[in-house]
GROMACS .gro file of C-alpha atoms in nm:
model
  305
    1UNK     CA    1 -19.847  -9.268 -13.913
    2UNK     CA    2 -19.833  -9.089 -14.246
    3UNK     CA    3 -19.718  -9.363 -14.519
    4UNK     CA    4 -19.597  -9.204 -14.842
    5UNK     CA    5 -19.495  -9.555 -14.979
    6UNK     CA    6 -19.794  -9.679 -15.176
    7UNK     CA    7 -19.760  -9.358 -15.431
    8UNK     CA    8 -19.387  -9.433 -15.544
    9UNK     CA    9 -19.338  -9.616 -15.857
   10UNK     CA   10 -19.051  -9.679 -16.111
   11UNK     CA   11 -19.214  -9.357 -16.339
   12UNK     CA   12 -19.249  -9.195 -16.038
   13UNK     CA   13 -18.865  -9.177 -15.967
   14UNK     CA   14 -18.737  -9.163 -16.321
   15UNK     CA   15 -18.966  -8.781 -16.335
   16UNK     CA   16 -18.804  -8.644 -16.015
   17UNK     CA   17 -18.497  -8.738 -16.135
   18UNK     CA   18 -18.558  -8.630 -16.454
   19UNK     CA   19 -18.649  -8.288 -16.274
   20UNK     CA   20 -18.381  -8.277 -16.057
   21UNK     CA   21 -18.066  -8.479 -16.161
   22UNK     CA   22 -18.112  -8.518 -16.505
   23UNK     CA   23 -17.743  -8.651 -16.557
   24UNK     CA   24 -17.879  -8.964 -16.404
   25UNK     CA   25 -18.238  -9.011 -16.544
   26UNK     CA   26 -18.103  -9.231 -16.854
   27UNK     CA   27 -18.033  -9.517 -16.600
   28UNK     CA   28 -18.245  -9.808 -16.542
   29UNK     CA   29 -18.443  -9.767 -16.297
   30UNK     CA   30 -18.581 -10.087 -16.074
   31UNK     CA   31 -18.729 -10.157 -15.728
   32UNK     CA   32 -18.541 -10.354 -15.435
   33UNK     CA   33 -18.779 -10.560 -15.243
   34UNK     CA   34 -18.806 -10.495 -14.835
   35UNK     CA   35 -18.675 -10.195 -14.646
   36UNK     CA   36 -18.932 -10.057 -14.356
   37UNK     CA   37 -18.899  -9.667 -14.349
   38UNK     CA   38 -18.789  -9.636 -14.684
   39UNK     CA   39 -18.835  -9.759 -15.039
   40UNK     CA   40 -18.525  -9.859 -15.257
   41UNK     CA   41 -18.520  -9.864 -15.623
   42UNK     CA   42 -18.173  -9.972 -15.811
   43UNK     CA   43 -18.074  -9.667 -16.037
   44UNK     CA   44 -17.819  -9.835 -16.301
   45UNK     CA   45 -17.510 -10.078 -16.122
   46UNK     CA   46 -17.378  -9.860 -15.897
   47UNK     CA   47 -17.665  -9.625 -15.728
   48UNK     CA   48 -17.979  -9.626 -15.529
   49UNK     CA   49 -18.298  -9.370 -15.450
   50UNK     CA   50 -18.393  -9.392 -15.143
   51UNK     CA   51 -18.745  -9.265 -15.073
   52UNK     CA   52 -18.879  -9.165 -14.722
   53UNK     CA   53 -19.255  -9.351 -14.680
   54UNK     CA   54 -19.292  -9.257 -14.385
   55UNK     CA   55 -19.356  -8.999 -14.134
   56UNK     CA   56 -18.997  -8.939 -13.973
   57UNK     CA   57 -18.817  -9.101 -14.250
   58UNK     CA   58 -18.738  -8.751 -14.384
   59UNK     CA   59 -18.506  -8.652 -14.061
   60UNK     CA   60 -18.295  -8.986 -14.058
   61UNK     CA   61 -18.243  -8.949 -14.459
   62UNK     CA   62 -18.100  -8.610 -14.437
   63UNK     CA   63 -17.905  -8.743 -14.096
   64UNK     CA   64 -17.760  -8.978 -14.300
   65UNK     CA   65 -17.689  -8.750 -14.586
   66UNK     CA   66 -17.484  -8.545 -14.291
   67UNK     CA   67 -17.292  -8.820 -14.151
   68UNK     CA   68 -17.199  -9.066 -14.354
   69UNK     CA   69 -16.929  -8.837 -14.601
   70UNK     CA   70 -16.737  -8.809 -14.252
   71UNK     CA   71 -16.740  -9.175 -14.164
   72UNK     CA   72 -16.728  -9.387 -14.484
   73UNK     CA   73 -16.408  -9.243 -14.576
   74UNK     CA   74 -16.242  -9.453 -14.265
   75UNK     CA   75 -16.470  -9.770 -14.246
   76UNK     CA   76 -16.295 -10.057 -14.412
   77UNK     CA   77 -16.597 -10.165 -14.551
   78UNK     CA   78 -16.861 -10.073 -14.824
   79UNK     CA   79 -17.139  -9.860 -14.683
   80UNK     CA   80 -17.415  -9.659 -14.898
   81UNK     CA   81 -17.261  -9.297 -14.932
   82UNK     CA   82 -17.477  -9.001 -15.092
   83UNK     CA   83 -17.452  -8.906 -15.426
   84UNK     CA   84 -17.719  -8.694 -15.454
   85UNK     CA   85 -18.036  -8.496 -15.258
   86UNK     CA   86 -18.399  -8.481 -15.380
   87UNK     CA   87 -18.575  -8.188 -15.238
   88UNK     CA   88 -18.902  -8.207 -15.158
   89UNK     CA   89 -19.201  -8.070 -15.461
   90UNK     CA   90 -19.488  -8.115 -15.633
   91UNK     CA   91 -19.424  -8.445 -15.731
   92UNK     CA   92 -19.320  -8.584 -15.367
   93UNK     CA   93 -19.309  -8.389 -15.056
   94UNK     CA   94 -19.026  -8.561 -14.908
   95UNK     CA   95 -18.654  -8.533 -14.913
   96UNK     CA   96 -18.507  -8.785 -15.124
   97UNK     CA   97 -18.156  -8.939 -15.193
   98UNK     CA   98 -17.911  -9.137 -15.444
   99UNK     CA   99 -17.685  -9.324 -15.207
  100UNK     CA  100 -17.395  -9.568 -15.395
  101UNK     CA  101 -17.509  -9.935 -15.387
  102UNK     CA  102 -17.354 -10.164 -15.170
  103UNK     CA  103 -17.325 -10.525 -15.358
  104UNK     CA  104 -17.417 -10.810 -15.181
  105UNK     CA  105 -17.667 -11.032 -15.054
  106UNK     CA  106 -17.857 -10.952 -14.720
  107UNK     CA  107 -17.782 -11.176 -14.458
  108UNK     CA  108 -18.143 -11.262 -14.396
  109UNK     CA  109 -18.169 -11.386 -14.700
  110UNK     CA  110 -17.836 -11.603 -14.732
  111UNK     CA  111 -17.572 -11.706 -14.449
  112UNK     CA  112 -17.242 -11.706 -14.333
  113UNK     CA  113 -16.967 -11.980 -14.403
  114UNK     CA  114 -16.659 -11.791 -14.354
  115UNK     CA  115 -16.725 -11.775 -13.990
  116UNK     CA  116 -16.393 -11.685 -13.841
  117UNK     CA  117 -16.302 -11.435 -14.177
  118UNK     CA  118 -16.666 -11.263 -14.094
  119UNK     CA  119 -16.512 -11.196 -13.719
  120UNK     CA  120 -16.216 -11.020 -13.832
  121UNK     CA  121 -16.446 -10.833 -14.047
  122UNK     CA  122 -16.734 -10.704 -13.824
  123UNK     CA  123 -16.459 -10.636 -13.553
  124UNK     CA  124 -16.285 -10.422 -13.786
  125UNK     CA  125 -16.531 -10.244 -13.900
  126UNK     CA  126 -16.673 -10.157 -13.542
  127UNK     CA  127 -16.284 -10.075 -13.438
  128UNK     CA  128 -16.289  -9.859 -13.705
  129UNK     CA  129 -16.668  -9.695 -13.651
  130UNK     CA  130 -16.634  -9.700 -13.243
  131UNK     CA  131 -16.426  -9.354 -13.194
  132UNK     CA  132 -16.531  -9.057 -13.002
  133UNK     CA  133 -16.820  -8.859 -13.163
  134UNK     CA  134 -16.810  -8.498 -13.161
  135UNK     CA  135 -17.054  -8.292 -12.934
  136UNK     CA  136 -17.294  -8.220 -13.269
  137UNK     CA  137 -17.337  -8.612 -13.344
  138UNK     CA  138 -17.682  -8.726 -13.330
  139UNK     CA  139 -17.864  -8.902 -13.016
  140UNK     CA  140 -18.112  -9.110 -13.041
  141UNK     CA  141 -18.484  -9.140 -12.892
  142UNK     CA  142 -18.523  -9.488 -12.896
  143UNK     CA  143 -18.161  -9.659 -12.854
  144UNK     CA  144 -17.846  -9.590 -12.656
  145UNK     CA  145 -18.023  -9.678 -12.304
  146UNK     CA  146 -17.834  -9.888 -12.071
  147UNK     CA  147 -18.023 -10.249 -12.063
  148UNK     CA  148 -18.185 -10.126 -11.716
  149UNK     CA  149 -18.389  -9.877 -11.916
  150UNK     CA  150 -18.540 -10.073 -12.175
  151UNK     CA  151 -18.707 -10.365 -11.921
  152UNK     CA  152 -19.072 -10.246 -12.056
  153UNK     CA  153 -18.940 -10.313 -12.404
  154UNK     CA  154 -18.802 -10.629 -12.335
  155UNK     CA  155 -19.100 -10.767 -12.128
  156UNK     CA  156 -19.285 -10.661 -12.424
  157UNK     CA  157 -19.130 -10.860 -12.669
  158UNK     CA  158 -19.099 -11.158 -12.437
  159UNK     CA  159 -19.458 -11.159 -12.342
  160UNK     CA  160 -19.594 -11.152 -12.729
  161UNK     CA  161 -19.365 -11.414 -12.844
  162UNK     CA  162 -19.336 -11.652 -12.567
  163UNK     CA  163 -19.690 -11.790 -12.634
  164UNK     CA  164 -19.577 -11.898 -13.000
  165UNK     CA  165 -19.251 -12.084 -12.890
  166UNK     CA  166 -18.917 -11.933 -12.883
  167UNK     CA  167 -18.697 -12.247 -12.956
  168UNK     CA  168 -18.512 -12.131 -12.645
  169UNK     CA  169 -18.561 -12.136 -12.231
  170UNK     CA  170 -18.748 -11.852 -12.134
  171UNK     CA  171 -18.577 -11.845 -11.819
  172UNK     CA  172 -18.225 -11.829 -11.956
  173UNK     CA  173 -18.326 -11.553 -12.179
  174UNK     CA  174 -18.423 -11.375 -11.870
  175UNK     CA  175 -18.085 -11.461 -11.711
  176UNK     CA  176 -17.926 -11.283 -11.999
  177UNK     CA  177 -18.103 -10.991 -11.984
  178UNK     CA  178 -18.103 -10.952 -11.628
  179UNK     CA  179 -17.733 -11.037 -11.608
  180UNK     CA  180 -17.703 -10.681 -11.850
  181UNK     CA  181 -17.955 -10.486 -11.612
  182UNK     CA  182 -17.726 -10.546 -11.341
  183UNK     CA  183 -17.371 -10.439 -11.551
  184UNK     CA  184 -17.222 -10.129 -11.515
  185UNK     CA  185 -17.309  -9.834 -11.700
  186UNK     CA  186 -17.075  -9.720 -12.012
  187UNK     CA  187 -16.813  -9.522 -11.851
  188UNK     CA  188 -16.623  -9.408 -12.178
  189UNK     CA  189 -16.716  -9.128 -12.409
  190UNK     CA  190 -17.040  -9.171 -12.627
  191UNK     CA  191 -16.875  -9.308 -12.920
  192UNK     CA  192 -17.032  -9.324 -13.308
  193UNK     CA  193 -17.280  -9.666 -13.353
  194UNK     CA  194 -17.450  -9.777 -13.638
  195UNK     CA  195 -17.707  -9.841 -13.425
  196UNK     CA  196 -17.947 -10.075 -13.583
  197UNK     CA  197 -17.720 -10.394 -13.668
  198UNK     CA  198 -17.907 -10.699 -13.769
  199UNK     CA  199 -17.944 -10.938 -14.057
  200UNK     CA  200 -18.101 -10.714 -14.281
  201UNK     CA  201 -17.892 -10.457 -14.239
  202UNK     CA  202 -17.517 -10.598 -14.338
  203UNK     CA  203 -17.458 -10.783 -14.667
  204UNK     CA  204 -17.253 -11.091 -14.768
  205UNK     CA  205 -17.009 -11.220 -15.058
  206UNK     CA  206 -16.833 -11.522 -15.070
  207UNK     CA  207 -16.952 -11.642 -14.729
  208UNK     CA  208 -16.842 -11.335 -14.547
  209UNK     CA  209 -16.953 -10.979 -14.428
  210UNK     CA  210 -16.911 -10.745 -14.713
  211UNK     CA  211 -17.085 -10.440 -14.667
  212UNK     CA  212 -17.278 -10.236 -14.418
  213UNK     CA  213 -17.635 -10.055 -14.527
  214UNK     CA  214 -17.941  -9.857 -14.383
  215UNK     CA  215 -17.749  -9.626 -14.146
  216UNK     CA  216 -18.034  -9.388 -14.057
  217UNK     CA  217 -18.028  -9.539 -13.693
  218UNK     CA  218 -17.660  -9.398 -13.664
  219UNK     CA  219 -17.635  -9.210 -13.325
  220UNK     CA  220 -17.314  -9.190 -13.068
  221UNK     CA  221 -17.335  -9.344 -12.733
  222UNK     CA  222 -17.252  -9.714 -12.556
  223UNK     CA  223 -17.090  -9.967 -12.790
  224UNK     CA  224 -17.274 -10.241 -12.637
  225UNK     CA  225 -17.546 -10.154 -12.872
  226UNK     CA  226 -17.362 -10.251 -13.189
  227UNK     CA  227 -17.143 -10.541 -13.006
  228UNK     CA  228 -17.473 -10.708 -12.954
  229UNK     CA  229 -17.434 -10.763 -13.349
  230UNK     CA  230 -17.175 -11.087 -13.246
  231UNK     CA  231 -17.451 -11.290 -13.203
  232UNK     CA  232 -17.718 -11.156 -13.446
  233UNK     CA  233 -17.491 -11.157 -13.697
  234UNK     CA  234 -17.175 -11.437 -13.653
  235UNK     CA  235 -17.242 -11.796 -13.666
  236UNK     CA  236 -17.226 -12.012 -13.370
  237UNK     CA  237 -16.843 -12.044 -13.202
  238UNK     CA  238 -16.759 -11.751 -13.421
  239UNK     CA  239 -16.785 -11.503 -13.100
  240UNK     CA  240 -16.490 -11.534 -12.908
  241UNK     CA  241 -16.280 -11.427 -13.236
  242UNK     CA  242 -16.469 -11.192 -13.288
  243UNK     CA  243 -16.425 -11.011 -12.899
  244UNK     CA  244 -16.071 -11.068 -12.946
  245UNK     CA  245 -15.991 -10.899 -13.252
  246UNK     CA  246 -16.217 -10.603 -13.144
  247UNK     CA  247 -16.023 -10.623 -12.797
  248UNK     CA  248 -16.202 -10.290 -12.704
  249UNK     CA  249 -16.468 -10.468 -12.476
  250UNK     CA  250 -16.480 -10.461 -12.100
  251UNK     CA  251 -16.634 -10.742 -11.888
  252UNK     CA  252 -16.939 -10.485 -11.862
  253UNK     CA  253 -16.968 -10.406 -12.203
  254UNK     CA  254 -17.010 -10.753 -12.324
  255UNK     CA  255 -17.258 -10.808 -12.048
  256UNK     CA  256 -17.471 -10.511 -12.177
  257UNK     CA  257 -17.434 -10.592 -12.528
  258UNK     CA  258 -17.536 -10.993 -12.481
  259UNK     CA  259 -17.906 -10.868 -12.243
  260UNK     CA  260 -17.938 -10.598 -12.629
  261UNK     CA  261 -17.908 -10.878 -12.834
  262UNK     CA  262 -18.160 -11.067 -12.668
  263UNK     CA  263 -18.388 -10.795 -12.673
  264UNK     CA  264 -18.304 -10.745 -13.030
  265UNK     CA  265 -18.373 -11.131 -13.112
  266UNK     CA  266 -18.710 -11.108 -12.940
  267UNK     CA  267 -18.778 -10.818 -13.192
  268UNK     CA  268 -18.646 -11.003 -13.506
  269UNK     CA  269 -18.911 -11.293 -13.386
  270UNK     CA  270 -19.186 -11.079 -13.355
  271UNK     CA  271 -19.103 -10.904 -13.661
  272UNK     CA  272 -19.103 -11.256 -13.858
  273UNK     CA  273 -19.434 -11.347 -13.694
  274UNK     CA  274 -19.790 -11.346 -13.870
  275UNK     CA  275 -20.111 -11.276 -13.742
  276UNK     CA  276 -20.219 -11.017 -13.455
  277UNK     CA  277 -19.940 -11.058 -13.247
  278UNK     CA  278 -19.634 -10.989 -13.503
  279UNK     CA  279 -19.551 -10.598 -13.607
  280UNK     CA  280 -19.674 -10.433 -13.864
  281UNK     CA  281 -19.437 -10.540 -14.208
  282UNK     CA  282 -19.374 -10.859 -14.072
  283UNK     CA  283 -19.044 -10.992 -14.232
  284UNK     CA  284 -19.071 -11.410 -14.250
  285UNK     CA  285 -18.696 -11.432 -14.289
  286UNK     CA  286 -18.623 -11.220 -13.914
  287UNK     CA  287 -18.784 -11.496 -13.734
  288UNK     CA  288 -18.543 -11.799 -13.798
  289UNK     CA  289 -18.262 -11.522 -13.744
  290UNK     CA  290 -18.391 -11.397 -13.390
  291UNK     CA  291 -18.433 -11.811 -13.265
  292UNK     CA  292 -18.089 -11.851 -13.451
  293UNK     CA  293 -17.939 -11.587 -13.218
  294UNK     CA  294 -18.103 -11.663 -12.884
  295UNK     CA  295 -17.972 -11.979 -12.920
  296UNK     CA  296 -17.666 -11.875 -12.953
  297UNK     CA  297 -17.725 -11.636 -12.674
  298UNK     CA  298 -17.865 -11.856 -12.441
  299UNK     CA  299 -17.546 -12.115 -12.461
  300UNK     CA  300 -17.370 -11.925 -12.243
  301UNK     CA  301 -17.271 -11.647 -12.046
  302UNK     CA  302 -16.902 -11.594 -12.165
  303UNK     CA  303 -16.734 -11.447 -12.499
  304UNK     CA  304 -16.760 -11.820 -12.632
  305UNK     CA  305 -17.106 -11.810 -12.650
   0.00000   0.00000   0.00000
């Protein structure tokens, strides 16, 4: 895997804008800790440049240089809308953007204490994000399966972490997931999704959801992939609130969406482990936030869990 990211530096981004957008080269320029396939430096307040470092990046910037001036006008929440594109030069063969900065705090870095207000929110926002997407909307290669078709996945993620400890019952994790293998398949239109929904990816403000960022996983298919965000993302007893203000969720639905957020806790453990057996850019603070959620998973099988 090509990795750009170990070339790009503050001076770095002030030339290309200074090449390119020189309207906005005055501003302050400073890097954001984190991020995976991209690198984000604070331009000023109110903007960001976001640069690809790796292979593949490229495609999901420019996707979400497509997509998001159609859906941020009607999301009821902050998200990171482009300002600007970077073509690819000299200086940096990549595409590049300046996205608007979305204030807040990342949630794997803080919590929630406005539990029931951070319901309302999220259900909102995913009433207002889960319409029909036209024919051209983008699919994705590695989400958007029914449970069924992501067993290898799962079993994957089990059998790394389950050596370590998962703070949870292995066997009622199974009993989730297999409880989502056997649901029905999505039977309604593919519908736009966010797609990749997890701490690190929504921000908070006075103890509640107040922003959404890092869209490049957006695609259109089964809600169930971003419902599973009710119990990555919502503290404990905070869930059936949530499902009722959404009040778009069949039995099914919620029975798919609880088996992805157990596979997607497995992943935030593995991601937060050291040593040989976590992935590469391990992220310390996605472990206690994948136990956090299978815990909250594993409580039970209804919309109060």
């Amino acid at each position: 895997m090509t990795d750009c990211g170990t070339g790009i530096s503050a001076e770095l981004v002030h030339d290309l804008l200074q090449d390119q957008h020189p309207d906005l080269a005055g501003l302050p320029v400073r890097e954001v800790a984190g991020g995976w396939g991209n690198q984000m430096w604070r331009l000023g307040d109110e903007l960001a440049v976001r640069m690809p470092r790796m292979e593949g990046a490229p495609d999901l910037l420019r996707k979400e240089c497509r997509w998001l001036p159609v859906l941020a006008p009607r999301l009821p929440l902050p998200v990171p809308t482009p300002v600007r594109i970077g073509e690819p030069s000299a200086r940096f063969p990549w595409p590049w953007s300046v996205m608007t900065w979305v204030h807040g705090e990342p949630l794997d870095h803080t919590s929630i204490s406005r539990g029931d207000h951070a319901a309302d929110t999220l259900a909102g926002f995913l009433r207002a994000l889960h319409v029909a997407a036209p024919a051209e909307a983008p699919a994705s290669s590695d989400r958007g399966a029914h449970p069924r078709k992501c067993t290898d996945g799962f079993e994957y993620f089990l059998q790394a972490i389950a050596p370590r400890g998962l703070a949870a019952d292995v066997h009622a994790v199974r009993a989730v997931w297999d409880d989502a293998v056997a649901a029905p398949e999505w039977a309604g239109p593919p519908v736009w999704l966010h797609g990749d929904l997890h701490p690190a990816n929504v921000v908070v403000s006075d103890g509640t959801l107040s922003g959404v960022i890092d869209f490049d996983a957006m695609f259109a298919g089964d809600p169930a992939w971003d419902l599973a965000a009710a119990w990555l993302l919502l503290p404990a007893g905070a869930g059936p609130r949530f499902f009722e203000a959404y009040a778009l969720a069949d039995d099914a639905t919620v029975r798919r969406a609880r088996g992805l957020a157990a596979m997607k806790s497995l992943f935030l453990i593995l991601m937060g482990q050291n040593g040989d057996r976590g992935l590469p850019g391990g992220k310390p603070a996605w472990g206690p936030a994948g136990r956090a959620a299978l815990g909250r998973l594993t409580s039970g099988f209804g919309r109060s869990s």
